[in-house]
Coordinates of C-alpha atoms and ligand atoms in Angstrom, one line a residue:
X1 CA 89.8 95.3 116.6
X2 CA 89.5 96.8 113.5
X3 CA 91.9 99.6 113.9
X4 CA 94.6 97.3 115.0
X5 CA 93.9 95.1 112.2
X6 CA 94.2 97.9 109.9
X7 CA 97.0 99.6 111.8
X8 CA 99.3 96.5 111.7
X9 CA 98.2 96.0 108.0
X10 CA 99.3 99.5 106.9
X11 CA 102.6 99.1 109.2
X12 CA 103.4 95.9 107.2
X13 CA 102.2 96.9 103.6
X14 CA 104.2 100.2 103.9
X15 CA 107.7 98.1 104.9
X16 CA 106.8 95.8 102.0
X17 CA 106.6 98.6 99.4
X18 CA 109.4 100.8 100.7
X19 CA 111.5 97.7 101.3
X20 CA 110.6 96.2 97.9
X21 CA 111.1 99.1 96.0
X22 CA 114.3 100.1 97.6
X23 CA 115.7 96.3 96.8
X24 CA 114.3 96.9 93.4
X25 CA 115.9 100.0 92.3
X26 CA 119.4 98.6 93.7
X27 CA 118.7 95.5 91.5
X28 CA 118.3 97.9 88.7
X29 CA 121.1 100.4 89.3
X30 CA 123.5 97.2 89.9
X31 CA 122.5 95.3 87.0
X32 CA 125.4 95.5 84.7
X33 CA 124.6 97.7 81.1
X34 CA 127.5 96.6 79.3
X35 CA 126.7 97.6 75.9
X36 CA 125.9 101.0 74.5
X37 CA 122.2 100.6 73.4
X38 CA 120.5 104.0 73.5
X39 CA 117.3 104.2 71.1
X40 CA 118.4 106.2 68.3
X41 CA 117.7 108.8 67.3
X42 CA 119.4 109.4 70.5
X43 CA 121.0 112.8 72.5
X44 CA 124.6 113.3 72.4
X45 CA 124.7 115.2 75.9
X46 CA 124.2 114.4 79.4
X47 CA 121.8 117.2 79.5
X48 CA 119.9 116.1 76.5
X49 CA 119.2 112.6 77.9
X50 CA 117.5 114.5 81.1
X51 CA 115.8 116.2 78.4
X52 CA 114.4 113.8 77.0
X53 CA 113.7 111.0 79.7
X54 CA 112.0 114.6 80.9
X55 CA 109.7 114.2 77.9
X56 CA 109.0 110.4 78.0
X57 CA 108.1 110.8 82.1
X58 CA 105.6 114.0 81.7
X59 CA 104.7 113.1 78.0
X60 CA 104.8 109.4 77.2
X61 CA 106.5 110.8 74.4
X62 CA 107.5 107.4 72.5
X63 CA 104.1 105.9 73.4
X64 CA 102.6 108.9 71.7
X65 CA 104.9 108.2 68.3
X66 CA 104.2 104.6 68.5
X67 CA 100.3 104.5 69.6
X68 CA 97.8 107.3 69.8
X69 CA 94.7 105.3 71.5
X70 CA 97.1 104.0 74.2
X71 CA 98.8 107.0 74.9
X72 CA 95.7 108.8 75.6
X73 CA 94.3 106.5 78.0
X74 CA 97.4 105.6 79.2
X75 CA 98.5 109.4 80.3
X76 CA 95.3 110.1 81.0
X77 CA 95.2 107.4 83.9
X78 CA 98.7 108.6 85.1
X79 CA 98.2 112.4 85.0
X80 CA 94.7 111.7 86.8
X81 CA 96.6 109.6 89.3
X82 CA 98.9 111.8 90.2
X83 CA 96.2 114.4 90.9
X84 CA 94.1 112.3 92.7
X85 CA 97.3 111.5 95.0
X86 CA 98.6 114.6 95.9
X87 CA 95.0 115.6 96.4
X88 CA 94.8 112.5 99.4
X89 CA 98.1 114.5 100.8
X90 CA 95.7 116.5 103.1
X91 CA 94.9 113.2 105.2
X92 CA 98.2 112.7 105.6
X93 CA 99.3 116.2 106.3
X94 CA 98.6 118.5 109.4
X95 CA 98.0 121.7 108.3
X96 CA 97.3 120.9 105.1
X97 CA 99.8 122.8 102.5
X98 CA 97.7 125.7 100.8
X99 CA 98.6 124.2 97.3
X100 CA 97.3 120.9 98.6
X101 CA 93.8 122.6 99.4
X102 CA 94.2 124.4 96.1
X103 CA 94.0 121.5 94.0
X104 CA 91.3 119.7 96.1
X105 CA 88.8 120.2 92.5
X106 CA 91.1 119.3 90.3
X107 CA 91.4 116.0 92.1
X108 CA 88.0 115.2 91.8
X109 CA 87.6 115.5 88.0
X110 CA 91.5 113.5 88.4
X111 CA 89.5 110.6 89.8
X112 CA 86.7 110.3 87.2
X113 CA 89.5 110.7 84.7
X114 CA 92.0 108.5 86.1
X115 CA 88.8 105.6 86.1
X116 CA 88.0 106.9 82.1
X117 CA 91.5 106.3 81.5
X118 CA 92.0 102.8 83.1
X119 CA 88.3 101.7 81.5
X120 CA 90.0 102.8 78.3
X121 CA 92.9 101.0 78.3
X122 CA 91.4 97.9 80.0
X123 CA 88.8 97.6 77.0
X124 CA 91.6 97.5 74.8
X125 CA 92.4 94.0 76.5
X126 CA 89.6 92.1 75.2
X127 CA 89.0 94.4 71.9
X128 CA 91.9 94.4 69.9
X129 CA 92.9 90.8 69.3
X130 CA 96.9 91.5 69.6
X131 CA 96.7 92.5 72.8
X132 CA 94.4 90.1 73.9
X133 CA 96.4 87.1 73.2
X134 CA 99.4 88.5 75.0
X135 CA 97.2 89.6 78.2
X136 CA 98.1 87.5 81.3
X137 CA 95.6 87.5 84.1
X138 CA 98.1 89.8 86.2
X139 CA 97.5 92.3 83.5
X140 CA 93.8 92.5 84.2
X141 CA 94.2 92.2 87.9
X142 CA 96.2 94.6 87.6
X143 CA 93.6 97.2 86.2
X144 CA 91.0 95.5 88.0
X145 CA 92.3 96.1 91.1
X146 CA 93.2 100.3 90.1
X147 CA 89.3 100.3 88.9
X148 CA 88.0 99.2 92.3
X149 CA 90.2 102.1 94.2
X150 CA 88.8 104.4 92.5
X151 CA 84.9 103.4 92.4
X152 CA 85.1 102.6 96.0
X153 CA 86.9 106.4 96.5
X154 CA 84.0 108.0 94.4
X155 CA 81.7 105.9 96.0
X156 CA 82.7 107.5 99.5
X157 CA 82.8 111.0 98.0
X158 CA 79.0 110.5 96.0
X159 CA 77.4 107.5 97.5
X160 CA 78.3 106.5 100.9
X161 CA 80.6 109.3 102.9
X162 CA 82.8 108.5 105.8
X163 CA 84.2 110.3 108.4
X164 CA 87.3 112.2 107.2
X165 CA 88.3 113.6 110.0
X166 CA 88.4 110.1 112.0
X167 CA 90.2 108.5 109.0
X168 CA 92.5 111.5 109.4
X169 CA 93.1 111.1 112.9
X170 CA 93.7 107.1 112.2
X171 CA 96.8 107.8 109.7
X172 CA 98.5 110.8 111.4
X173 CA 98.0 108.5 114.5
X174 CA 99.7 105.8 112.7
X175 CA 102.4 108.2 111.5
X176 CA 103.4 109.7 115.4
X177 CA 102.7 105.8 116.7
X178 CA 99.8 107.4 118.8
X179 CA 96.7 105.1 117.3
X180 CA 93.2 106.4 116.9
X181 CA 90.2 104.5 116.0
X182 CA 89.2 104.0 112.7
X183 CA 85.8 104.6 111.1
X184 CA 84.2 101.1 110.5
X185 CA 82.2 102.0 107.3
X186 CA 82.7 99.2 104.5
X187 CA 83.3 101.2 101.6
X188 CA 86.5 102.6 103.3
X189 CA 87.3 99.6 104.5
X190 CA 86.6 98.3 101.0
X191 CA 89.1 101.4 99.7
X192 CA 91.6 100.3 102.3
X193 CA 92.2 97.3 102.2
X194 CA 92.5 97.3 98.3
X195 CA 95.3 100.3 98.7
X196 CA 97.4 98.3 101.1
X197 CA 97.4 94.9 98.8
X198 CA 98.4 97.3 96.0
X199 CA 101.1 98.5 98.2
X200 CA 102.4 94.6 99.0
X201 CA 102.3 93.8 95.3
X202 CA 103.3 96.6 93.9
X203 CA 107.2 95.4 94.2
X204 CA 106.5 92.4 92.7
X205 CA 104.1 93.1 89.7
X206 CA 104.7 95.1 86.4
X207 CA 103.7 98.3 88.2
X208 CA 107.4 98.4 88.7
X209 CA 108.0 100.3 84.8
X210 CA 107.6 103.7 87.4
X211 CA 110.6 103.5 88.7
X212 CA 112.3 100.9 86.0
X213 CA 112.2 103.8 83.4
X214 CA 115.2 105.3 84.9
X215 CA 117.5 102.7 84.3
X216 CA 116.4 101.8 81.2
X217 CA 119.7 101.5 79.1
X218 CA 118.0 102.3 75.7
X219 CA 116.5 105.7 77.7
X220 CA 119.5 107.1 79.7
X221 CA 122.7 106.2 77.8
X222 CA 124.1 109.0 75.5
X223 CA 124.8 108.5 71.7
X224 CA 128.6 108.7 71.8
X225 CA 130.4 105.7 71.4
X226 CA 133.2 107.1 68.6
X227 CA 133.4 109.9 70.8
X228 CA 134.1 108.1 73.9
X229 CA 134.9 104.0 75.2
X230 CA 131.6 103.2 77.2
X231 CA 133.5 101.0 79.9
X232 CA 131.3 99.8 82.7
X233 CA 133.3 100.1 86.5
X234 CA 133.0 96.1 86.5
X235 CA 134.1 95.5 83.1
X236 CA 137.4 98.0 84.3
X237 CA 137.9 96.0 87.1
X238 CA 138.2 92.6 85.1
X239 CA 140.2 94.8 82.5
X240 CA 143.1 95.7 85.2
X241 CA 142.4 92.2 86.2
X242 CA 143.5 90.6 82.9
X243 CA 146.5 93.0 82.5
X244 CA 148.3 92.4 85.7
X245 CA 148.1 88.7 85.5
X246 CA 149.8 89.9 81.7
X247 CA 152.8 90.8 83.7
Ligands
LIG1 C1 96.1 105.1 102.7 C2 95.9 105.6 101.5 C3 94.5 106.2 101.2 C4 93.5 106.7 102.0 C5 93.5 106.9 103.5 C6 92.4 107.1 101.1 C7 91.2 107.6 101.5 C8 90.2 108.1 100.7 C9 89.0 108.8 101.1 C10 88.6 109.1 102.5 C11 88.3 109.2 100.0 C12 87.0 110.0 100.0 C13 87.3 111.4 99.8 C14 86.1 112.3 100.0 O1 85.0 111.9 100.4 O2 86.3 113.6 99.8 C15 89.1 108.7 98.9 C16 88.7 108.9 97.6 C17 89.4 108.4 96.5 N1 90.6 107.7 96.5 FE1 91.6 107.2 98.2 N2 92.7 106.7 99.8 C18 94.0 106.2 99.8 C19 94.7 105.8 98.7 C20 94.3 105.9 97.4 C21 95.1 105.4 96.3 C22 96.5 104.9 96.3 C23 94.3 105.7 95.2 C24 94.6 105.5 93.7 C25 95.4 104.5 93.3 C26 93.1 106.3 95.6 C27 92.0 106.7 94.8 C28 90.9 107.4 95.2 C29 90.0 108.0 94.3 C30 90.0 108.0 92.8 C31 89.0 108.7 95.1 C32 87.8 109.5 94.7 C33 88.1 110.9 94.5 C34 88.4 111.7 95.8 O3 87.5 111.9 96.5 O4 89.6 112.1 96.0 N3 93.1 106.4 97.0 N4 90.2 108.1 99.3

């Protein structure tokens, strides 16, 4: 009973998140830029707007310049995020990838960081009166709901242990469509059931600055308007548009 409830929950919350953020990002990339905004001081090269967009993704580079407190909790969360997650690859993969087993520790101290990080940033809600008059409730949900992931992940690493190789059976049984049961113990179910509603909101909530960085028009336009007319495809149509009907 459980299993299927979980199976058909993980089914769903995966098409929501994969759907949602593939109807997202073509929102995004059709949404029409039709100024030339980038943040100046601002590169004059394709390559030097990958540069730095390189910078701001693996740095937080502006948030540094701007804020030293948030940027510290802030990449702290991320960089520990992105450890813990490729260190959850090995439930997922079978065999694991030796770089994947090669990280395993680093993942660990990733998840006590990642909650130091999120603790950080979420005290910074209620301590400094700014940001606490422009924090909506989504904003603490938000970190709220990130918090309880990771206690209830530690708590199965240090407190209450489940049966990894069970669990890891249940997804790659998920993955080939050949389901497995699941182990019933509450704190993974806890850890669950939390991942899979951030999955279904994730489309919908502000989590979506990941992927809106990208298009960001400030971020990944190039500083050359003298140099060259910044004419959007659209705006081109419209302008052939106007000039036949000249005729
Ligand atoms: C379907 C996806 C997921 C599964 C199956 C899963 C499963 C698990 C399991 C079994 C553990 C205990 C590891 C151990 O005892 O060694 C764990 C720990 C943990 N999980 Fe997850 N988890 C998932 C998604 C996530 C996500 C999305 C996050 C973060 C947003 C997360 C954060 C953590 C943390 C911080 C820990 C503690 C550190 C560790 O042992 O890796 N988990 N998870």
């Amino acid at each position: 009973m459980i299993t299927a409830l979980y199976a058909i929950l993980f089914y769903g919350a995966t098409i929501v998140l994969v759907g949602g953020l593939g109807y997202r990002v073509w929102q995004y990339a059709s949404t029409p830029a039709p100024l030339k905004i980038p943040t100046t001081p601002a590169p004059v090269t394709r390559s030097g707007v990958v540069w730095r967009m390189g910078r701001e993704i693996v740095l937080f580079e502006s948030l540094f310049k701007s804020n030293k407190w948030i940027w510290l909790f802030g990449w702290m969360f991320h960089f520990a995020l992105l450890l813990v997650l490729l260190r959850h690859l090995r439930y997922f993969t079978d065999p694991v990838w030796s770089w994947v087993a090669l990280i395993q520790p680093f993942g660990l101290y990733g998840a006590f960081a990642m909650v130091a990080g999120l603790l950080g940033l979420w005290v910074r809600r209620f301590v400094v009166p700014r940001v606490r008059y422009i924090s909506a409730p989504s904003d603490h949900l938000m970190l709220a709901l990130l918090v309880a992931i990771g206690l209830s992940g530690l708590a199965m690493r240090y407190v209450a242990p489940t049966d990894i190789v069970a669990l890891k059976a249940f997804f790659l049984g998920l993955i080939w469509f050949d389901w497995q049961p699941l182990p019933g113990d509450p704190v993974l179910l806890l850890h669950l059931a939390l991942v899979a509603t951030l999955m279904i909101i994730f489309p919908v909530s502000k989590l979506l600055h990941a992927p809106g960085l990208f298009f960001s028009p400030g971020r990944n336009q190039v500083d050359n308007p003298r140099e060259k007319r910044h004419l959007a495809p659209w705006a081109a149509k419209l302008e052939a548009g106007a000039r036949g009907t000249k005729r």
